[in-house]
Short mmCIF file of N, CA and C in Angstrom, two decimals:
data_model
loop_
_atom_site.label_atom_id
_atom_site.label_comp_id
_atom_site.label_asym_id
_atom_site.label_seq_id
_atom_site.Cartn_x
_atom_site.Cartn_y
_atom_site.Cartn_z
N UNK A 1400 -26.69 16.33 5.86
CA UNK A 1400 -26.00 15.97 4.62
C UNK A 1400 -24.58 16.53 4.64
N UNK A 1401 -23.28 16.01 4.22
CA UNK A 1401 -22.29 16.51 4.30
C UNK A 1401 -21.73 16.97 3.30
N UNK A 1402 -21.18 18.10 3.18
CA UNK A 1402 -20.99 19.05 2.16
C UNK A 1402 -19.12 18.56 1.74
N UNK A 1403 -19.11 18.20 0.49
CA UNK A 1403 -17.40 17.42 0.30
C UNK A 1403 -16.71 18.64 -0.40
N UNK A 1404 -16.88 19.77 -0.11
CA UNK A 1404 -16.63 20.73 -1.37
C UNK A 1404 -15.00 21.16 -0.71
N UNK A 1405 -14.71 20.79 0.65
CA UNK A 1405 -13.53 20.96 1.05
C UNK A 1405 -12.48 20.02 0.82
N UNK A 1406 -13.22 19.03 0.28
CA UNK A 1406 -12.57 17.05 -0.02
C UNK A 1406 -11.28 17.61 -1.42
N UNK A 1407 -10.37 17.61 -1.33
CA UNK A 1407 -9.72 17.27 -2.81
C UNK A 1407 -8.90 16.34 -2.80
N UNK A 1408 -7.95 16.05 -4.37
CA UNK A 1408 -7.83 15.00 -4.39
C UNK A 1408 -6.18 14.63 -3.58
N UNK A 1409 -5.94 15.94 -3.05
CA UNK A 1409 -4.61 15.84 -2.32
C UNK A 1409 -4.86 15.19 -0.71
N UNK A 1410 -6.08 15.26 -0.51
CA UNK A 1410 -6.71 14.92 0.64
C UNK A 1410 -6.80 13.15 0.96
N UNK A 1411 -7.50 13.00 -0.36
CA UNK A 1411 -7.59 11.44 -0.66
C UNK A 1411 -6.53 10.73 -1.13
N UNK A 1412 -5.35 11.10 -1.31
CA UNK A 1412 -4.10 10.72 -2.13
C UNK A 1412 -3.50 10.47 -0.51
N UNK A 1413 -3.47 11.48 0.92
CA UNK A 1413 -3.22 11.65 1.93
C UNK A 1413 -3.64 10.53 2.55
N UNK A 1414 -4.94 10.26 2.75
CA UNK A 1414 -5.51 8.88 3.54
C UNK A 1414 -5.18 7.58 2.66
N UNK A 1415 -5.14 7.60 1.67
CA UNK A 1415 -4.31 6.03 1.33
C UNK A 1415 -3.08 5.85 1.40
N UNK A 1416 -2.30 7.01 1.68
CA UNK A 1416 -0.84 6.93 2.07
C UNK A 1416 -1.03 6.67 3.73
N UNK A 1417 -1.99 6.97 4.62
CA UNK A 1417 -2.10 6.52 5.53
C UNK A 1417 -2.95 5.06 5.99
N UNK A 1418 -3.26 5.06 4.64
CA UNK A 1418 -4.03 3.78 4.93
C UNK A 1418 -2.57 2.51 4.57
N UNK A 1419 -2.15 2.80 3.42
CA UNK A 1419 -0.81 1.76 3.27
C UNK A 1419 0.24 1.61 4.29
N UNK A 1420 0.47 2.80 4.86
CA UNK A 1420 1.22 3.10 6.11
C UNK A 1420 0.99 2.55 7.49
N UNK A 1421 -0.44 2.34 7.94
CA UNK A 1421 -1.26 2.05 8.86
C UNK A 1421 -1.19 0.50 8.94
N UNK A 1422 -2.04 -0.09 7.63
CA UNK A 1422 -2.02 -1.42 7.49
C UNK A 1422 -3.55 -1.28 7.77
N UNK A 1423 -4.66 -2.10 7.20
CA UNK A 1423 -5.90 -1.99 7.13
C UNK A 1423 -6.82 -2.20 8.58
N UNK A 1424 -6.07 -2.99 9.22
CA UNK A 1424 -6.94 -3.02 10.50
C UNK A 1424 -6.55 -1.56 11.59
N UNK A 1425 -4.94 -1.11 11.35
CA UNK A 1425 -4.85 0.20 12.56
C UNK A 1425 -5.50 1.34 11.87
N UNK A 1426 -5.60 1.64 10.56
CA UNK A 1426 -6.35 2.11 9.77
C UNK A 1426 -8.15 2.48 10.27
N UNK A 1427 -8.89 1.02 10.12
CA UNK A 1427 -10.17 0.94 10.34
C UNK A 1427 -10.23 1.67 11.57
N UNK A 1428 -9.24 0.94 12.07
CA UNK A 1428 -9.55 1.17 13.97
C UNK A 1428 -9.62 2.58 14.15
N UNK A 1429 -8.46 3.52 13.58
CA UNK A 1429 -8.11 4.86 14.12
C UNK A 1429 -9.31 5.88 13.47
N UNK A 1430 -9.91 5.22 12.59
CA UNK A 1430 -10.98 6.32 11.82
C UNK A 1430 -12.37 5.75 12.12
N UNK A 1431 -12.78 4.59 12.35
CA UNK A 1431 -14.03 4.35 12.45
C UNK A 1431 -14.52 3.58 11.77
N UNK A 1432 -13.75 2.87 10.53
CA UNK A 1432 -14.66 2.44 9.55
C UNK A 1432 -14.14 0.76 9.39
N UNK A 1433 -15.07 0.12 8.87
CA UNK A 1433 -15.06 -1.11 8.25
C UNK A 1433 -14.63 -1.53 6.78
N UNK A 1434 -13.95 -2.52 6.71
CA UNK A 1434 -13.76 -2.84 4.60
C UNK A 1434 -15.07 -2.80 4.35
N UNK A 1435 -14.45 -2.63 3.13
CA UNK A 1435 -15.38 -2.51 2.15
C UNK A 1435 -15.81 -3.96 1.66
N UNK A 1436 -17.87 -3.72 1.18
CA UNK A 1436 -17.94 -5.35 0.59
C UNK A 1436 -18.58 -5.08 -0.75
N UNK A 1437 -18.70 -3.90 -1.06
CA UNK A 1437 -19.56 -3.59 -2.92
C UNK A 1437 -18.24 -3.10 -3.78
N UNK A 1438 -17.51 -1.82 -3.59
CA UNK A 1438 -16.70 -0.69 -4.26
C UNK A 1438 -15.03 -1.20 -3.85
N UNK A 1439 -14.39 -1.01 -5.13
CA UNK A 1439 -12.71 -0.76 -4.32
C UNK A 1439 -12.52 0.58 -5.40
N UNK A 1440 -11.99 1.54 -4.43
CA UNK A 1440 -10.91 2.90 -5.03
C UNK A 1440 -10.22 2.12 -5.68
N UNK A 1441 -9.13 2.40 -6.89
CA UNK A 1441 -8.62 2.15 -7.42
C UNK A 1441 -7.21 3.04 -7.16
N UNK A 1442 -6.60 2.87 -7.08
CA UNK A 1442 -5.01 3.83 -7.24
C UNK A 1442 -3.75 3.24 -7.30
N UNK A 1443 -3.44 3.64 -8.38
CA UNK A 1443 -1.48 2.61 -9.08
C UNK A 1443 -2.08 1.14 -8.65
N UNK A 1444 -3.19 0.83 -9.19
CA UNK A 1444 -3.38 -0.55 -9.27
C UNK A 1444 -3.89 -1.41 -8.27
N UNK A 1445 -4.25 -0.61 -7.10
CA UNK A 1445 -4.60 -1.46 -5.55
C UNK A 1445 -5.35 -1.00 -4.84
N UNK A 1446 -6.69 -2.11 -4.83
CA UNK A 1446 -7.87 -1.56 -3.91
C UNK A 1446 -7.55 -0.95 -2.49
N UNK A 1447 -8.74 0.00 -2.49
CA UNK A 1447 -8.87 0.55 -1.38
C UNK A 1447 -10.41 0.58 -0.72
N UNK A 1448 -10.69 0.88 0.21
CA UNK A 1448 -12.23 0.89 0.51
C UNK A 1448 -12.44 2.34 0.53
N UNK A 1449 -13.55 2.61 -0.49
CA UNK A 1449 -13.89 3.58 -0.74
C UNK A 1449 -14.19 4.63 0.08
N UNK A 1450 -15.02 4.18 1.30
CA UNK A 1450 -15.68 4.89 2.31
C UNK A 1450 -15.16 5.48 3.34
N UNK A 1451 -13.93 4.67 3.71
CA UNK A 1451 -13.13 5.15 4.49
C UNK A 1451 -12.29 5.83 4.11
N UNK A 1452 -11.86 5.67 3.00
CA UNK A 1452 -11.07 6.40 2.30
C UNK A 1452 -11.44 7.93 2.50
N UNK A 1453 -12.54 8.23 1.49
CA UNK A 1453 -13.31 9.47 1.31
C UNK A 1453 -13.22 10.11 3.02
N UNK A 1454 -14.20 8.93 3.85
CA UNK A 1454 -14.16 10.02 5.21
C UNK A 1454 -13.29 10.16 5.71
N UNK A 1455 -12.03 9.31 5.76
CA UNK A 1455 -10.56 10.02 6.18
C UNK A 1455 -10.00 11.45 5.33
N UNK A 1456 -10.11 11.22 4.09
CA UNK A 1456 -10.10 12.70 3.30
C UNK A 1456 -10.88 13.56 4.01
N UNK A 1457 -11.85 13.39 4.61
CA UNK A 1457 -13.14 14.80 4.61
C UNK A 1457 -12.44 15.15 6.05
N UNK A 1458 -11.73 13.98 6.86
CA UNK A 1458 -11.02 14.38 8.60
C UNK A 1458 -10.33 15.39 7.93
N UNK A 1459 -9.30 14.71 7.18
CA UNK A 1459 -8.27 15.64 6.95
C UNK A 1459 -8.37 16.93 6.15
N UNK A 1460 -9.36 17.11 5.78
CA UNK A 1460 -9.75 18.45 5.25
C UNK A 1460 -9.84 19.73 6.07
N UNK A 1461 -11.26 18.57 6.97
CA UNK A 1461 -11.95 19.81 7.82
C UNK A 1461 -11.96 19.91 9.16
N UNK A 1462 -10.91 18.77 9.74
CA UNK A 1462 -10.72 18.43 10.69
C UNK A 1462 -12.40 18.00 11.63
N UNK A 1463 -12.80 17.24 10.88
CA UNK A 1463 -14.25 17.13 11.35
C UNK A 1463 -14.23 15.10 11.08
N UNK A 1464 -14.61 14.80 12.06
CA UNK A 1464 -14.50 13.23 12.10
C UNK A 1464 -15.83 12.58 11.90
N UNK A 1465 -16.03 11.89 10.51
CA UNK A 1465 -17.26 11.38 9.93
C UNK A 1465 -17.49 10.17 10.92
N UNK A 1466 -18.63 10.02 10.76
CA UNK A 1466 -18.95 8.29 10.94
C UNK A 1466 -19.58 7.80 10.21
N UNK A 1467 -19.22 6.13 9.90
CA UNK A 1467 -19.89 5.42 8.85
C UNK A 1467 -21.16 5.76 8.20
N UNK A 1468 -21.67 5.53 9.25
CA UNK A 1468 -23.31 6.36 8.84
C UNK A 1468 -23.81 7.79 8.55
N UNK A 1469 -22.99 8.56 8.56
CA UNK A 1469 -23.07 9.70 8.53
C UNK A 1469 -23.12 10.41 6.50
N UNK A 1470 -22.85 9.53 6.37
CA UNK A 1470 -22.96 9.19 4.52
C UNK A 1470 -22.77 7.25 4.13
N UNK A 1471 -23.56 7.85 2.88
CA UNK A 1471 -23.71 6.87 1.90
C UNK A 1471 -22.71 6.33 1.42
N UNK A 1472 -21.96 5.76 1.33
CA UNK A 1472 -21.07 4.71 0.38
C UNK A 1472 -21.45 4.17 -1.29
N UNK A 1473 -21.75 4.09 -1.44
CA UNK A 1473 -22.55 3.22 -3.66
C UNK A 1473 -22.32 4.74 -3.78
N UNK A 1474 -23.16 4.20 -4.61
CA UNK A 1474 -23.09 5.35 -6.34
C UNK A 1474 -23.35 6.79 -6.13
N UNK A 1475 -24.20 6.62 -5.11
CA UNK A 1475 -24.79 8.02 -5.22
C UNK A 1475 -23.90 8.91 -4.06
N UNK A 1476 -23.20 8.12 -3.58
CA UNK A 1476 -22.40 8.33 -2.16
C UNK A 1476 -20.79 8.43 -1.93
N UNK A 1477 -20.09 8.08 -1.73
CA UNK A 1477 -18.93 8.21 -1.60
C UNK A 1477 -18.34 7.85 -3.33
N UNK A 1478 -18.73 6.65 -3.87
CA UNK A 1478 -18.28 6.66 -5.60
C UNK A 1478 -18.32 7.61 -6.25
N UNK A 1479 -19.55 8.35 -5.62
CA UNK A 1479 -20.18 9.80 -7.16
C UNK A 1479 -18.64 10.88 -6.67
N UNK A 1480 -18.48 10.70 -5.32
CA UNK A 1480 -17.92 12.20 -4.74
C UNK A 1480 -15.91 11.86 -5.43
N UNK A 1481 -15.59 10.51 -5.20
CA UNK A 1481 -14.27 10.07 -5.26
C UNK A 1481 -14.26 10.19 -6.93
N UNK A 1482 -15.06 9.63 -7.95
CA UNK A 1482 -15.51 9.84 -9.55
C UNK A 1482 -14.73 11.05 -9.34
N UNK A 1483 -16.17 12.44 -8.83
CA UNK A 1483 -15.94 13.78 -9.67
C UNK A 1483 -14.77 14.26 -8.96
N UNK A 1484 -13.54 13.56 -8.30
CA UNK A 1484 -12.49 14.21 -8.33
C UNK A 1484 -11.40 13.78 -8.78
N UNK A 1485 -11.69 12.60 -9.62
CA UNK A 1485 -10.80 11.82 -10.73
C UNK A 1485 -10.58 10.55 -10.25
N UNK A 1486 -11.29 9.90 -9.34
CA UNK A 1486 -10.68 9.10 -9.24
C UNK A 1486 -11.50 7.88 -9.93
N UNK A 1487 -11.09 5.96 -9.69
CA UNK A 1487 -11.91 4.88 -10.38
C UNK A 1487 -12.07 4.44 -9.59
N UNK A 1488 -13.67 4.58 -9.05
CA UNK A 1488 -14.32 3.07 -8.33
C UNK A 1488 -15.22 2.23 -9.04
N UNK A 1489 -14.45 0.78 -8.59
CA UNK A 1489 -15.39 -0.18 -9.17
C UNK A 1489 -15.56 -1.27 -8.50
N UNK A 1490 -16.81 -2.17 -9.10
CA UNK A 1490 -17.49 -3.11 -8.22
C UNK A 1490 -16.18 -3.71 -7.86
N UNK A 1491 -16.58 -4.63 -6.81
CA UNK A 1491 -15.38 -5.57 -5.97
C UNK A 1491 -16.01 -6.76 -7.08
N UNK A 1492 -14.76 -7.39 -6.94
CA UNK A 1492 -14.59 -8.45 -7.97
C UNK A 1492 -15.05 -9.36 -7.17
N UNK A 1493 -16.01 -10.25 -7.38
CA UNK A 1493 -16.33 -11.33 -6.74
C UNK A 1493 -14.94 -12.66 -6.94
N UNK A 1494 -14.96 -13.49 -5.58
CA UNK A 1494 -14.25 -14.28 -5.18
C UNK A 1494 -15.15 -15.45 -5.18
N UNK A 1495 -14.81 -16.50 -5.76
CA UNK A 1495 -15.92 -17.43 -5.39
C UNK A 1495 -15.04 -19.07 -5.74
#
């Protein structure tokens, strides 16, 4: 189980400045992870994928490199942890 108690929100503010910087595919590529298809982070107005998000925060914390599977993503998972440090995730808006 991975312990986020090193995660803050200067951490996660850090990986979406690298994620905007990156561009979403050198992004995925350099950390491991895939978009998102349930949750978008929310920040100044523009989704993010939650999961990668968070585990790029937890690299840059602890210098420790997650993998997808290595945690949960929904509610109980990467949403609950990104929530209790202020941030808004919400369902992805369906496209149809």
């Amino acid at each position: 189980m991975v312990v986020w108690d090193k995660v803050n929100r200067e951490h996660v503010i850090q990986a979406i400045r690298e994620y905007d910087h990156l561009g979403p595919e050198a992004f995925f590529s350099r950390h491991g992870f895939a978009p998102t298809t349930t949750y978008d982070l929310i920040w100044e107005r523009r989704p993010y994928p939650p999961k990668a998000i968070l585990g790029t925060a937890y690299e840059l914390a602890t210098a420790q490199r997650l993998a997808s599977a290595d945690f949960e993503g929904g509610k109980s998972g990467a949403v609950k942890v990104l929530g209790n440090l202020g941030f808004t995730v919400q369902p992805r808006k369906r496209t149809t």
